Amino acid sequence: MPRTSAKRLSLRAICISVATFTVVAVTAGVAWAAYTDNMYPTQYLTVGCFSVSGPNQSGFCQTDNSDLTYYMDSGGSNKLEAGDRGVVNDVMNNIYEPTDLSVSYDSTPSFSGSAETDIVYEESSAGMSASADGTTFCNNAATTLKCDQQYIRIRGGGHYGQGLTCHETGHAVGLTHGDSASPKKSKTDEKLGCMETPVSDDEGLQANNIENINATY
């Protein structure tokens, strides 16, 4: 066989190997790509993070770092009942702790300064619209993107379920509804897990939400 043929065969083998590697690399990239970006800010949600005094005021935030501390109101009119406290602990320990967030309960919460407790859960409907079962708002914005302390209010009377608690906690770390994601998705898209709306009681985070959290924190 002429030498030129051998060289051509060698070159062809190299090209096939490179092409195969390229296909594998591209395929791997696609496999790891998020279904949609529903982590604030997105192309369709850029309102900014602001300190507000109650719900139904403008603003949307991420939490300020990966060390996520939380507290449940334990006295007064906003106190969580024992069953509701159990739901919150289950959601934080079993749904959010397995992500790249480092979750811990703050038994001595801080409500001022530069290291406030990140999320404060209340059992209350004060300031909420009549159609809302839960809401999340920033009490102290650290930047126009991140919040140092956020409040989650969920109505009493059995509304503190896994799905709604997961949903409002998702907002506190920056997760959005499907119609604010990029590309936009239906608000009831099952791949959004507990961030779909309305949310069923047994929902948790789905793979897309976890990818967005881990990529951010």
PDB file of C-alpha atoms in Angstrom:
ATOM      1  CA  MET A   1       0.000   0.000   0.000  1.00  0.00           C
ATOM      2  CA  PRO A   2       1.402   3.437  -0.890  1.00  0.00           C
ATOM      3  CA  ARG A   3       2.564   5.622   1.984  1.00  0.00           C
ATOM      4  CA  THR A   4       0.096   8.354   1.081  1.00  0.00           C
ATOM      5  CA  SER A   5      -2.833   5.977   1.762  1.00  0.00           C
ATOM      6  CA  ALA A   6      -1.490   5.141   5.216  1.00  0.00           C
ATOM      7  CA  LYS A   7      -1.173   8.827   6.008  1.00  0.00           C
ATOM      8  CA  ARG A   8      -4.727   9.445   4.840  1.00  0.00           C
ATOM      9  CA  LEU A   9      -6.007   6.612   7.017  1.00  0.00           C
ATOM     10  CA  SER A  10      -4.142   7.996  10.047  1.00  0.00           C
ATOM     11  CA  LEU A  11      -5.506  11.482   9.418  1.00  0.00           C
ATOM     12  CA  ARG A  12      -9.011  10.092   8.999  1.00  0.00           C
ATOM     13  CA  ALA A  13      -8.720   8.207  12.312  1.00  0.00           C
ATOM     14  CA  ILE A  14      -7.615  11.396  14.071  1.00  0.00           C
ATOM     15  CA  CYS A  15     -10.515  13.358  12.585  1.00  0.00           C
ATOM     16  CA  ILE A  16     -13.010  10.686  13.672  1.00  0.00           C
ATOM     17  CA  SER A  17     -11.560  10.714  17.194  1.00  0.00           C
ATOM     18  CA  VAL A  18     -11.794  14.516  17.397  1.00  0.00           C
ATOM     19  CA  ALA A  19     -15.340  14.494  16.040  1.00  0.00           C
ATOM     20  CA  THR A  20     -16.349  11.803  18.522  1.00  0.00           C
ATOM     21  CA  PHE A  21     -14.851  13.770  21.416  1.00  0.00           C
ATOM     22  CA  THR A  22     -16.619  16.931  20.233  1.00  0.00           C
ATOM     23  CA  VAL A  23     -19.984  15.164  20.061  1.00  0.00           C
ATOM     24  CA  VAL A  24     -19.490  13.711  23.549  1.00  0.00           C
ATOM     25  CA  ALA A  25     -18.470  17.095  24.938  1.00  0.00           C
ATOM     26  CA  VAL A  26     -21.457  18.864  23.375  1.00  0.00           C
ATOM     27  CA  THR A  27     -23.832  16.142  24.529  1.00  0.00           C
ATOM     28  CA  ALA A  28     -22.490  16.414  28.069  1.00  0.00           C
ATOM     29  CA  GLY A  29     -23.010  20.167  27.971  1.00  0.00           C
ATOM     30  CA  VAL A  30     -26.612  19.768  26.897  1.00  0.00           C
ATOM     31  CA  ALA A  31     -27.232  17.193  29.603  1.00  0.00           C
ATOM     32  CA  TRP A  32     -26.138  19.662  32.291  1.00  0.00           C
ATOM     33  CA  ALA A  33     -27.992  22.685  30.888  1.00  0.00           C
ATOM     34  CA  ALA A  34     -30.870  23.938  33.039  1.00  0.00           C
ATOM     35  CA  TYR A  35     -34.370  23.436  31.637  1.00  0.00           C
ATOM     36  CA  THR A  36     -34.985  27.149  32.189  1.00  0.00           C
ATOM     37  CA  ASP A  37     -33.408  29.994  34.143  1.00  0.00           C
ATOM     38  CA  ASN A  38     -35.856  30.755  36.936  1.00  0.00           C
ATOM     39  CA  MET A  39     -33.320  32.363  39.257  1.00  0.00           C
ATOM     40  CA  TYR A  40     -33.771  36.110  39.733  1.00  0.00           C
ATOM     41  CA  PRO A  41     -32.829  38.256  37.879  1.00  0.00           C
ATOM     42  CA  THR A  42     -34.027  36.884  34.564  1.00  0.00           C
ATOM     43  CA  GLN A  43     -34.700  38.440  31.187  1.00  0.00           C
ATOM     44  CA  TYR A  44     -38.317  38.931  32.249  1.00  0.00           C
ATOM     45  CA  LEU A  45     -37.883  39.916  35.916  1.00  0.00           C
ATOM     46  CA  THR A  46     -35.483  42.754  36.751  1.00  0.00           C
ATOM     47  CA  VAL A  47     -37.479  44.775  39.288  1.00  0.00           C
ATOM     48  CA  GLY A  48     -34.607  45.108  41.802  1.00  0.00           C
ATOM     49  CA  CYS A  49     -34.217  44.249  45.486  1.00  0.00           C
ATOM     50  CA  PHE A  50     -35.566  46.823  47.954  1.00  0.00           C
ATOM     51  CA  SER A  51     -36.186  47.117  51.684  1.00  0.00           C
ATOM     52  CA  VAL A  52     -39.945  47.210  52.239  1.00  0.00           C
ATOM     53  CA  SER A  53     -42.135  47.309  55.329  1.00  0.00           C
ATOM     54  CA  GLY A  54     -44.617  44.657  54.255  1.00  0.00           C
ATOM     55  CA  PRO A  55     -45.926  42.444  51.448  1.00  0.00           C
ATOM     56  CA  ASN A  56     -47.402  43.628  48.157  1.00  0.00           C
ATOM     57  CA  GLN A  57     -44.647  46.178  47.634  1.00  0.00           C
ATOM     58  CA  SER A  58     -42.191  46.068  44.743  1.00  0.00           C
ATOM     59  CA  GLY A  59     -38.972  44.105  44.866  1.00  0.00           C
ATOM     60  CA  PHE A  60     -37.475  40.671  44.288  1.00  0.00           C
ATOM     61  CA  CYS A  61     -34.200  39.370  45.746  1.00  0.00           C
ATOM     62  CA  GLN A  62     -31.743  36.561  46.194  1.00  0.00           C
ATOM     63  CA  THR A  63     -30.616  35.797  49.740  1.00  0.00           C
ATOM     64  CA  ASP A  64     -27.243  37.361  50.528  1.00  0.00           C
ATOM     65  CA  ASN A  65     -25.036  34.244  50.766  1.00  0.00           C
ATOM     66  CA  SER A  66     -24.976  30.444  50.769  1.00  0.00           C
ATOM     67  CA  ASP A  67     -25.183  30.228  54.588  1.00  0.00           C
ATOM     68  CA  LEU A  68     -28.968  30.292  54.947  1.00  0.00           C
ATOM     69  CA  THR A  69     -30.197  30.880  58.501  1.00  0.00           C
ATOM     70  CA  TYR A  70     -33.870  30.836  59.445  1.00  0.00           C
ATOM     71  CA  TYR A  71     -36.089  31.522  62.419  1.00  0.00           C
ATOM     72  CA  MET A  72     -39.744  30.752  63.150  1.00  0.00           C
ATOM     73  CA  ASP A  73     -41.716  33.336  65.125  1.00  0.00           C
ATOM     74  CA  SER A  74     -42.231  31.788  68.555  1.00  0.00           C
ATOM     75  CA  GLY A  75     -44.378  34.376  70.318  1.00  0.00           C
ATOM     76  CA  GLY A  76     -47.192  36.843  69.842  1.00  0.00           C
ATOM     77  CA  SER A  77     -49.815  36.906  67.107  1.00  0.00           C
ATOM     78  CA  ASN A  78     -47.406  35.632  64.418  1.00  0.00           C
ATOM     79  CA  LYS A  79     -46.311  32.537  66.332  1.00  0.00           C
ATOM     80  CA  LEU A  80     -46.126  29.284  64.370  1.00  0.00           C
ATOM     81  CA  GLU A  81     -47.991  26.325  65.814  1.00  0.00           C
ATOM     82  CA  ALA A  82     -46.088  23.114  66.564  1.00  0.00           C
ATOM     83  CA  GLY A  83     -47.248  21.356  63.394  1.00  0.00           C
ATOM     84  CA  ASP A  84     -46.293  24.321  61.232  1.00  0.00           C
ATOM     85  CA  ARG A  85     -42.850  24.448  62.818  1.00  0.00           C
ATOM     86  CA  GLY A  86     -42.414  20.794  61.922  1.00  0.00           C
ATOM     87  CA  VAL A  87     -43.292  21.504  58.282  1.00  0.00           C
ATOM     88  CA  VAL A  88     -40.766  24.349  58.033  1.00  0.00           C
ATOM     89  CA  ASN A  89     -37.997  22.241  59.601  1.00  0.00           C
ATOM     90  CA  ASP A  90     -38.736  19.359  57.221  1.00  0.00           C
ATOM     91  CA  VAL A  91     -38.642  21.633  54.174  1.00  0.00           C
ATOM     92  CA  MET A  92     -35.392  23.295  55.215  1.00  0.00           C
ATOM     93  CA  ASN A  93     -33.612  20.107  56.302  1.00  0.00           C
ATOM     94  CA  ASN A  94     -34.862  17.702  53.629  1.00  0.00           C
ATOM     95  CA  ILE A  95     -35.441  19.925  50.589  1.00  0.00           C
ATOM     96  CA  TYR A  96     -33.067  22.922  50.819  1.00  0.00           C
ATOM     97  CA  GLU A  97     -30.164  21.532  52.861  1.00  0.00           C
ATOM     98  CA  PRO A  98     -29.290  18.926  50.162  1.00  0.00           C
ATOM     99  CA  THR A  99     -28.556  21.816  47.739  1.00  0.00           C
ATOM    100  CA  ASP A 100     -25.373  23.898  47.875  1.00  0.00           C
ATOM    101  CA  LEU A 101     -27.041  26.128  50.469  1.00  0.00           C
ATOM    102  CA  SER A 102     -25.832  25.549  54.031  1.00  0.00           C
ATOM    103  CA  VAL A 103     -29.048  25.648  56.078  1.00  0.00           C
ATOM    104  CA  SER A 104     -29.251  26.139  59.844  1.00  0.00           C
ATOM    105  CA  TYR A 105     -31.859  27.179  62.396  1.00  0.00           C
ATOM    106  CA  ASP A 106     -31.070  30.389  64.294  1.00  0.00           C
ATOM    107  CA  SER A 107     -32.455  30.051  67.833  1.00  0.00           C
ATOM    108  CA  THR A 108     -31.107  33.518  68.752  1.00  0.00           C
ATOM    109  CA  PRO A 109     -32.166  35.528  65.690  1.00  0.00           C
ATOM    110  CA  SER A 110     -30.673  38.878  64.747  1.00  0.00           C
ATOM    111  CA  PHE A 111     -32.972  41.609  63.418  1.00  0.00           C
ATOM    112  CA  SER A 112     -30.391  44.341  62.885  1.00  0.00           C
ATOM    113  CA  GLY A 113     -26.820  44.815  61.734  1.00  0.00           C
ATOM    114  CA  SER A 114     -24.976  43.299  58.791  1.00  0.00           C
ATOM    115  CA  ALA A 115     -25.568  39.617  59.656  1.00  0.00           C
ATOM    116  CA  GLU A 116     -29.292  39.341  60.230  1.00  0.00           C
ATOM    117  CA  THR A 117     -31.127  36.021  60.256  1.00  0.00           C
ATOM    118  CA  ASP A 118     -31.850  35.388  56.580  1.00  0.00           C
ATOM    119  CA  ILE A 119     -35.471  34.161  56.702  1.00  0.00           C
ATOM    120  CA  VAL A 120     -38.098  34.813  59.363  1.00  0.00           C
ATOM    121  CA  TYR A 121     -41.267  32.696  59.087  1.00  0.00           C
ATOM    122  CA  GLU A 122     -44.521  34.145  60.387  1.00  0.00           C
ATOM    123  CA  GLU A 123     -48.033  32.743  60.649  1.00  0.00           C
ATOM    124  CA  SER A 124     -49.966  35.815  59.598  1.00  0.00           C
ATOM    125  CA  SER A 125     -52.012  37.357  56.803  1.00  0.00           C
ATOM    126  CA  ALA A 126     -51.261  40.988  57.706  1.00  0.00           C
ATOM    127  CA  GLY A 127     -50.858  43.107  54.585  1.00  0.00           C
ATOM    128  CA  MET A 128     -51.520  40.188  52.238  1.00  0.00           C
ATOM    129  CA  SER A 129     -54.071  40.250  49.453  1.00  0.00           C
ATOM    130  CA  ALA A 130     -57.197  38.196  50.075  1.00  0.00           C
ATOM    131  CA  SER A 131     -56.234  35.787  47.272  1.00  0.00           C
ATOM    132  CA  ALA A 132     -52.752  34.996  48.644  1.00  0.00           C
ATOM    133  CA  ASP A 133     -51.991  32.117  51.009  1.00  0.00           C
ATOM    134  CA  GLY A 134     -48.357  33.134  51.403  1.00  0.00           C
ATOM    135  CA  THR A 135     -45.936  35.906  50.556  1.00  0.00           C
ATOM    136  CA  THR A 136     -42.222  36.760  50.782  1.00  0.00           C
ATOM    137  CA  PHE A 137     -40.704  40.230  51.139  1.00  0.00           C
ATOM    138  CA  CYS A 138     -37.322  41.796  51.899  1.00  0.00           C
ATOM    139  CA  ASN A 139     -37.018  43.649  55.199  1.00  0.00           C
ATOM    140  CA  ASN A 140     -33.405  44.733  54.702  1.00  0.00           C
ATOM    141  CA  ALA A 141     -31.831  44.832  51.251  1.00  0.00           C
ATOM    142  CA  ALA A 142     -28.057  44.360  51.213  1.00  0.00           C
ATOM    143  CA  THR A 143     -27.717  45.367  47.533  1.00  0.00           C
ATOM    144  CA  THR A 144     -30.028  45.899  44.577  1.00  0.00           C
ATOM    145  CA  LEU A 145     -29.754  42.116  44.034  1.00  0.00           C
ATOM    146  CA  LYS A 146     -29.480  40.532  47.479  1.00  0.00           C
ATOM    147  CA  CYS A 147     -31.416  40.759  50.749  1.00  0.00           C
ATOM    148  CA  ASP A 148     -29.975  40.420  54.256  1.00  0.00           C
ATOM    149  CA  GLN A 149     -33.309  39.487  55.859  1.00  0.00           C
ATOM    150  CA  GLN A 150     -36.574  38.316  54.330  1.00  0.00           C
ATOM    151  CA  TYR A 151     -39.940  37.580  55.876  1.00  0.00           C
ATOM    152  CA  ILE A 152     -42.216  34.749  54.828  1.00  0.00           C
ATOM    153  CA  ARG A 153     -45.849  35.096  55.868  1.00  0.00           C
ATOM    154  CA  ILE A 154     -48.230  32.189  55.487  1.00  0.00           C
ATOM    155  CA  ARG A 155     -51.834  32.202  56.621  1.00  0.00           C
ATOM    156  CA  GLY A 156     -52.886  30.165  59.629  1.00  0.00           C
ATOM    157  CA  GLY A 157     -55.572  27.517  59.494  1.00  0.00           C
ATOM    158  CA  GLY A 158     -53.596  24.755  57.837  1.00  0.00           C
ATOM    159  CA  HIS A 159     -51.844  26.680  55.061  1.00  0.00           C
ATOM    160  CA  TYR A 160     -48.344  25.816  56.283  1.00  0.00           C
ATOM    161  CA  GLY A 161     -47.960  22.786  53.976  1.00  0.00           C
ATOM    162  CA  GLN A 162     -44.797  21.466  52.358  1.00  0.00           C
ATOM    163  CA  GLY A 163     -45.587  22.813  48.883  1.00  0.00           C
ATOM    164  CA  LEU A 164     -46.363  26.393  49.923  1.00  0.00           C
ATOM    165  CA  THR A 165     -43.481  26.554  52.404  1.00  0.00           C
ATOM    166  CA  CYS A 166     -41.091  25.271  49.721  1.00  0.00           C
ATOM    167  CA  HIS A 167     -42.561  27.802  47.259  1.00  0.00           C
ATOM    168  CA  GLU A 168     -42.128  30.865  49.475  1.00  0.00           C
ATOM    169  CA  THR A 169     -38.664  29.731  50.563  1.00  0.00           C
ATOM    170  CA  GLY A 170     -37.828  29.416  46.872  1.00  0.00           C
ATOM    171  CA  HIS A 171     -38.750  33.062  46.392  1.00  0.00           C
ATOM    172  CA  ALA A 172     -36.523  33.972  49.360  1.00  0.00           C
ATOM    173  CA  VAL A 173     -33.491  32.441  47.625  1.00  0.00           C
ATOM    174  CA  GLY A 174     -34.432  33.970  44.258  1.00  0.00           C
ATOM    175  CA  LEU A 175     -36.509  31.368  42.403  1.00  0.00           C
ATOM    176  CA  THR A 176     -39.271  32.761  40.190  1.00  0.00           C
ATOM    177  CA  HIS A 177     -42.523  31.569  38.639  1.00  0.00           C
ATOM    178  CA  GLY A 178     -42.495  30.016  35.172  1.00  0.00           C
ATOM    179  CA  ASP A 179     -43.787  33.127  33.401  1.00  0.00           C
ATOM    180  CA  SER A 180     -40.758  35.067  34.715  1.00  0.00           C
ATOM    181  CA  ALA A 181     -38.252  32.366  33.729  1.00  0.00           C
ATOM    182  CA  SER A 182     -36.059  32.515  30.635  1.00  0.00           C
ATOM    183  CA  PRO A 183     -37.219  30.907  28.434  1.00  0.00           C
ATOM    184  CA  LYS A 184     -40.734  31.464  29.756  1.00  0.00           C
ATOM    185  CA  LYS A 185     -42.635  28.412  30.935  1.00  0.00           C
ATOM    186  CA  SER A 186     -46.177  27.807  32.060  1.00  0.00           C
ATOM    187  CA  LYS A 187     -46.831  28.715  35.689  1.00  0.00           C
ATOM    188  CA  THR A 188     -48.095  25.144  36.121  1.00  0.00           C
ATOM    189  CA  ASP A 189     -45.078  23.436  34.490  1.00  0.00           C
ATOM    190  CA  GLU A 190     -44.344  20.316  36.571  1.00  0.00           C
ATOM    191  CA  LYS A 191     -40.589  20.718  36.010  1.00  0.00           C
ATOM    192  CA  LEU A 192     -40.724  23.826  38.212  1.00  0.00           C
ATOM    193  CA  GLY A 193     -41.617  21.663  41.218  1.00  0.00           C
ATOM    194  CA  CYS A 194     -42.807  23.717  44.165  1.00  0.00           C
ATOM    195  CA  MET A 195     -42.298  26.934  42.190  1.00  0.00           C
ATOM    196  CA  GLU A 196     -45.323  26.192  40.031  1.00  0.00           C
ATOM    197  CA  THR A 197     -48.463  28.106  40.922  1.00  0.00           C
ATOM    198  CA  PRO A 198     -50.849  27.112  42.261  1.00  0.00           C
ATOM    199  CA  VAL A 199     -48.653  24.637  44.127  1.00  0.00           C
ATOM    200  CA  SER A 200     -49.827  21.279  45.421  1.00  0.00           C
ATOM    201  CA  ASP A 201     -49.038  20.300  48.990  1.00  0.00           C
ATOM    202  CA  ASP A 202     -46.581  17.485  48.242  1.00  0.00           C
ATOM    203  CA  GLU A 203     -44.266  19.442  45.928  1.00  0.00           C
ATOM    204  CA  GLY A 204     -40.534  19.915  46.504  1.00  0.00           C
ATOM    205  CA  LEU A 205     -37.647  21.225  44.435  1.00  0.00           C
ATOM    206  CA  GLN A 206     -37.165  19.654  41.026  1.00  0.00           C
ATOM    207  CA  ALA A 207     -33.840  19.235  39.196  1.00  0.00           C
ATOM    208  CA  ASN A 208     -34.150  22.582  37.392  1.00  0.00           C
ATOM    209  CA  ASN A 209     -34.592  24.509  40.647  1.00  0.00           C
ATOM    210  CA  ILE A 210     -31.658  22.708  42.248  1.00  0.00           C
ATOM    211  CA  GLU A 211     -29.406  23.447  39.253  1.00  0.00           C
ATOM    212  CA  ASN A 212     -30.285  27.138  39.465  1.00  0.00           C
ATOM    213  CA  ILE A 213     -29.660  27.267  43.223  1.00  0.00           C
ATOM    214  CA  ASN A 214     -26.334  25.447  42.976  1.00  0.00           C
ATOM    215  CA  ALA A 215     -25.166  27.616  40.076  1.00  0.00           C
ATOM    216  CA  THR A 216     -25.940  30.744  42.129  1.00  0.00           C
ATOM    217  CA  TYR A 217     -24.706  29.766  45.589  1.00  0.00           C
TER     218      TYR A 217
END
